[in-house]
Amino acid sequence: MKKSHIYMLFLSFAVCFSLTACSSKSSQSTKENSPSNSVTAASIQKTEESDELSERLKQYKAFLQEEISSETKSDGSLFLRDFCNIAVPEKAGAEISYALFDMTGDGLPELHVLTDISYSVHTIQDNQLVTWYEGDRHCRPLNNGVILEKVESTGIHYGYYFLDDKGEMYLCVGFSCPPKGAKKGIDKYYFGTGGADAPDDYDDIEVSKKKWKELTKPFLAMSSDKIIWKHITDLLFIEKENVW
């Protein structure tokens, strides 16, 4: 009877100890996964992202003010004036504008600069301003991250450039059509594509007007209404972190 009593006491103690341990682990787990901890983690992440964005905008502004240069892929380090056909960018009037728009999909905006001779996209890599993409003054970014180059001369020529996350072109779609009122004989329509090996080296194939409309419809439907261009003198725009 005495042994049985001791055994019951031991068993009760073991059960109590087990329940206490489980309760402690459950409490600790609940504490670790509590909403307050999740909110704290989210707040820290949001603060870090805000700091990164703030620092990025500072470098963009410094570049537009000719205080720092941008490291290019082939021409070394260039200032804003090197992307222009003028010696003093701030005297260019409406010839220089900029926009903030995310091209890489990282949730942070790149700096797009349009001058009298060029279009360039700048971003931050290893805390340094670099030129992510560079084209001529006929280029513009679209909402989906594609670059459109449109040139009007003897005809209307379109080039749609698809870029990877490094700003390198992996696909080009080009087509052209005659200007309005073109005479018969010169009212020809062309369409062509270039692959990864030589995306901008392709031969235009002549197609019928009907086929041209069919092939070009999805490209001509791409818009750029999300890109807001500002004059180079309007630098207050770049200081507002929620405008892009």
Coordinates of C-alpha atoms in Angstrom, one line a residue:
M1 CA 0.0 0.0 0.0
K2 CA 2.9 2.3 0.8
K3 CA 4.6 1.5 -2.5
S4 CA 1.3 2.1 -4.3
H5 CA 1.0 5.5 -2.6
I6 CA 4.5 6.5 -3.5
Y7 CA 3.9 5.4 -7.1
M8 CA 0.8 7.5 -7.3
L9 CA 2.6 10.6 -6.0
F10 CA 5.4 10.0 -8.5
L11 CA 3.0 9.7 -11.3
S12 CA 1.1 12.9 -10.3
F13 CA 4.4 14.7 -10.1
A14 CA 5.4 13.5 -13.6
V15 CA 2.0 14.5 -15.1
C16 CA 2.2 18.0 -13.5
F17 CA 5.8 18.5 -14.7
S18 CA 4.8 17.5 -18.3
L19 CA 1.8 19.8 -18.3
T20 CA 3.9 22.7 -17.0
A21 CA 6.6 22.1 -19.6
C22 CA 4.0 22.0 -22.4
S23 CA 2.3 25.1 -21.1
S24 CA 5.7 26.9 -21.0
K25 CA 6.5 25.9 -24.6
S26 CA 3.1 26.8 -25.7
S27 CA 3.4 30.2 -24.0
Q28 CA 6.8 30.8 -25.6
S29 CA 5.6 29.8 -29.0
T30 CA 2.6 32.0 -28.7
K31 CA 4.8 34.9 -27.6
E32 CA 7.1 34.4 -30.5
N33 CA 4.3 34.3 -33.0
S34 CA 2.2 37.0 -31.3
P35 CA 0.8 39.8 -33.5
S36 CA 2.9 42.3 -31.7
N37 CA 6.1 40.5 -32.8
S38 CA 4.8 40.3 -36.3
V39 CA 4.0 44.0 -36.3
T40 CA 7.5 44.8 -35.0
A41 CA 9.2 42.8 -37.7
A42 CA 7.0 44.4 -40.3
S43 CA 7.8 47.8 -38.9
I44 CA 11.6 47.2 -39.0
Q45 CA 11.4 46.0 -42.6
K46 CA 9.3 49.0 -43.6
T47 CA 11.8 51.3 -41.9
E48 CA 14.7 49.7 -43.7
E49 CA 13.0 50.0 -47.0
S50 CA 12.2 53.6 -46.3
D51 CA 15.8 54.3 -45.4
E52 CA 17.0 52.6 -48.6
L53 CA 14.5 54.6 -50.7
S54 CA 15.5 57.8 -49.0
E55 CA 19.2 57.2 -49.7
R56 CA 18.5 56.2 -53.3
L57 CA 16.5 59.5 -53.9
K58 CA 19.4 61.5 -52.5
Q59 CA 21.8 60.0 -55.0
Y60 CA 19.3 60.6 -57.8
K61 CA 18.9 64.2 -56.8
A62 CA 22.7 64.7 -56.5
F63 CA 23.1 63.3 -60.1
L64 CA 20.5 65.7 -61.5
Q65 CA 22.4 68.5 -59.7
E66 CA 25.7 67.5 -61.3
E67 CA 27.2 66.6 -57.9
I68 CA 27.9 63.0 -58.6
S69 CA 28.4 60.8 -61.7
S70 CA 26.9 57.5 -62.9
E71 CA 29.0 54.5 -63.7
T72 CA 28.3 53.3 -67.2
K73 CA 28.8 49.8 -68.7
S74 CA 31.3 50.9 -71.3
D75 CA 32.2 54.6 -71.0
G76 CA 33.3 54.9 -67.5
S77 CA 31.9 57.4 -65.0
L78 CA 29.7 60.1 -66.6
F79 CA 27.9 63.2 -65.3
L80 CA 24.6 64.4 -66.4
R81 CA 26.2 66.8 -68.8
D82 CA 27.8 63.9 -70.6
F83 CA 24.3 62.6 -71.5
C84 CA 23.5 65.9 -73.2
N85 CA 24.6 67.9 -76.2
I86 CA 25.1 70.9 -74.0
A87 CA 27.7 72.1 -71.6
V88 CA 25.5 73.3 -68.8
P89 CA 22.4 71.0 -68.2
E90 CA 20.7 73.4 -65.9
K91 CA 20.4 75.9 -68.7
A92 CA 18.8 73.4 -71.1
G93 CA 15.2 74.5 -70.2
A94 CA 12.7 71.9 -71.2
E95 CA 15.3 69.7 -72.9
I96 CA 16.0 67.7 -69.8
S97 CA 13.3 65.8 -67.8
Y98 CA 13.3 62.9 -65.4
A99 CA 10.9 60.3 -64.0
L100 CA 10.9 57.7 -61.2
F101 CA 9.7 54.3 -62.2
D102 CA 10.6 50.7 -61.1
M103 CA 12.1 48.8 -64.0
T104 CA 13.8 45.9 -62.2
G105 CA 10.8 44.7 -60.1
D106 CA 12.5 45.2 -56.8
G107 CA 9.9 47.6 -55.5
L108 CA 12.3 50.6 -55.7
P109 CA 12.3 53.2 -58.5
E110 CA 15.0 53.8 -61.1
L111 CA 15.8 57.3 -62.3
H112 CA 14.9 57.8 -65.9
V113 CA 16.6 60.8 -67.6
L114 CA 15.6 62.2 -71.0
T115 CA 17.8 64.8 -72.6
D116 CA 18.1 66.4 -76.1
I117 CA 20.2 63.4 -77.4
S118 CA 19.7 60.5 -75.0
Y119 CA 17.4 58.5 -72.7
S120 CA 19.1 56.7 -69.8
V121 CA 18.0 54.7 -66.8
H122 CA 20.0 54.8 -63.5
T123 CA 19.9 52.7 -60.4
I124 CA 21.9 51.9 -57.3
Q125 CA 24.3 48.9 -57.1
D126 CA 26.6 48.4 -54.1
N127 CA 25.6 51.9 -52.8
Q128 CA 26.8 53.5 -56.1
L129 CA 24.9 55.1 -58.9
V130 CA 25.1 53.2 -62.2
T131 CA 23.7 53.5 -65.6
W132 CA 21.3 50.5 -66.0
Y133 CA 20.3 51.3 -69.6
E134 CA 21.1 53.8 -72.3
G135 CA 19.4 54.6 -75.6
D136 CA 18.7 57.6 -77.8
R137 CA 16.2 60.4 -77.3
H138 CA 13.5 58.6 -79.1
C139 CA 13.2 55.9 -76.4
R140 CA 10.6 55.9 -73.7
P141 CA 9.7 53.4 -70.9
L142 CA 6.3 51.7 -70.8
N143 CA 4.3 50.5 -67.8
N144 CA 5.4 46.9 -68.2
G145 CA 9.1 47.7 -68.2
V146 CA 9.5 47.5 -72.0
I147 CA 11.4 50.3 -73.8
L148 CA 9.7 51.8 -76.8
E149 CA 11.7 53.6 -79.5
K150 CA 9.5 55.4 -82.0
V151 CA 11.0 57.3 -84.9
E152 CA 9.0 59.2 -87.6
S153 CA 10.8 60.0 -90.8
T154 CA 9.9 58.6 -94.2
G155 CA 7.7 56.2 -92.3
I156 CA 6.8 55.4 -88.7
H157 CA 9.3 53.0 -87.1
Y158 CA 8.7 51.2 -83.8
G159 CA 11.1 49.2 -81.7
Y160 CA 10.1 47.4 -78.5
Y161 CA 13.0 46.4 -76.4
F162 CA 12.6 43.7 -73.7
L163 CA 15.3 43.9 -71.0
D164 CA 16.5 41.5 -68.2
D165 CA 17.1 42.6 -64.6
K166 CA 20.6 43.8 -65.6
G167 CA 19.3 46.2 -68.3
E168 CA 20.4 43.9 -71.1
M169 CA 18.2 43.4 -74.1
Y170 CA 17.1 39.8 -74.7
L171 CA 14.3 40.4 -77.3
C172 CA 13.4 43.1 -79.8
V173 CA 10.3 43.5 -81.8
G174 CA 10.3 46.0 -84.6
F175 CA 7.8 47.1 -87.2
S176 CA 7.1 50.0 -89.4
C177 CA 4.3 51.5 -91.5
P178 CA 4.0 54.4 -94.0
P179 CA 3.0 57.9 -92.9
K180 CA -0.5 59.1 -93.3
G181 CA -1.4 60.0 -96.8
A182 CA 1.4 57.9 -98.3
K183 CA 1.1 57.2 -102.0
K184 CA 0.5 53.8 -103.4
G185 CA 3.7 51.9 -104.0
I186 CA 5.4 53.2 -100.9
D187 CA 2.6 52.3 -98.5
K188 CA 4.4 49.1 -97.3
Y189 CA 4.2 47.4 -93.9
Y190 CA 7.0 45.5 -92.2
F191 CA 7.4 43.4 -89.1
G192 CA 10.4 41.6 -87.5
T193 CA 11.9 40.2 -84.3
G194 CA 15.4 39.6 -82.9
G195 CA 16.3 36.8 -80.5
A196 CA 18.7 36.6 -77.5
D197 CA 21.9 36.2 -79.6
A198 CA 21.3 39.4 -81.5
P199 CA 18.1 41.0 -80.4
D200 CA 18.5 44.3 -82.3
D201 CA 19.8 42.6 -85.5
Y202 CA 16.9 41.3 -87.6
D203 CA 15.3 41.7 -91.0
D204 CA 12.0 43.3 -91.5
I205 CA 9.5 41.1 -93.4
E206 CA 7.0 42.8 -95.6
V207 CA 3.4 41.9 -94.6
S208 CA -0.1 42.9 -95.6
K209 CA -1.8 45.8 -93.8
K210 CA -4.3 43.4 -92.3
K211 CA -1.5 41.1 -91.0
W212 CA 0.5 44.1 -89.7
K213 CA -2.5 45.3 -87.7
E214 CA -3.0 41.8 -86.3
L215 CA 0.7 41.4 -85.3
T216 CA 1.2 44.9 -83.9
K217 CA -2.0 45.2 -81.9
P218 CA -0.7 43.8 -78.5
F219 CA 2.4 46.1 -78.8
L220 CA 0.6 49.3 -79.7
A221 CA -1.8 48.6 -76.8
M222 CA 1.1 48.9 -74.3
S223 CA 0.8 52.3 -72.5
S224 CA 3.0 54.6 -70.4
D225 CA 0.5 56.5 -68.3
K226 CA 2.1 55.4 -65.1
I227 CA 5.4 57.2 -65.9
I228 CA 5.3 60.8 -64.7
W229 CA 7.9 63.1 -66.3
K230 CA 9.1 66.2 -64.5
H231 CA 11.3 69.1 -65.5
I232 CA 14.9 68.9 -64.2
T233 CA 14.3 72.1 -62.2
D234 CA 11.4 70.4 -60.3
L235 CA 13.5 68.6 -57.8
L236 CA 10.9 68.8 -55.0
F237 CA 9.2 66.0 -56.8
I238 CA 12.1 63.6 -56.2
E239 CA 12.1 64.4 -52.4
K240 CA 8.6 63.0 -51.9
E241 CA 9.0 59.3 -51.3
N242 CA 5.4 58.3 -52.2
V243 CA 5.0 60.0 -55.5
W244 CA 6.2 57.3 -57.9

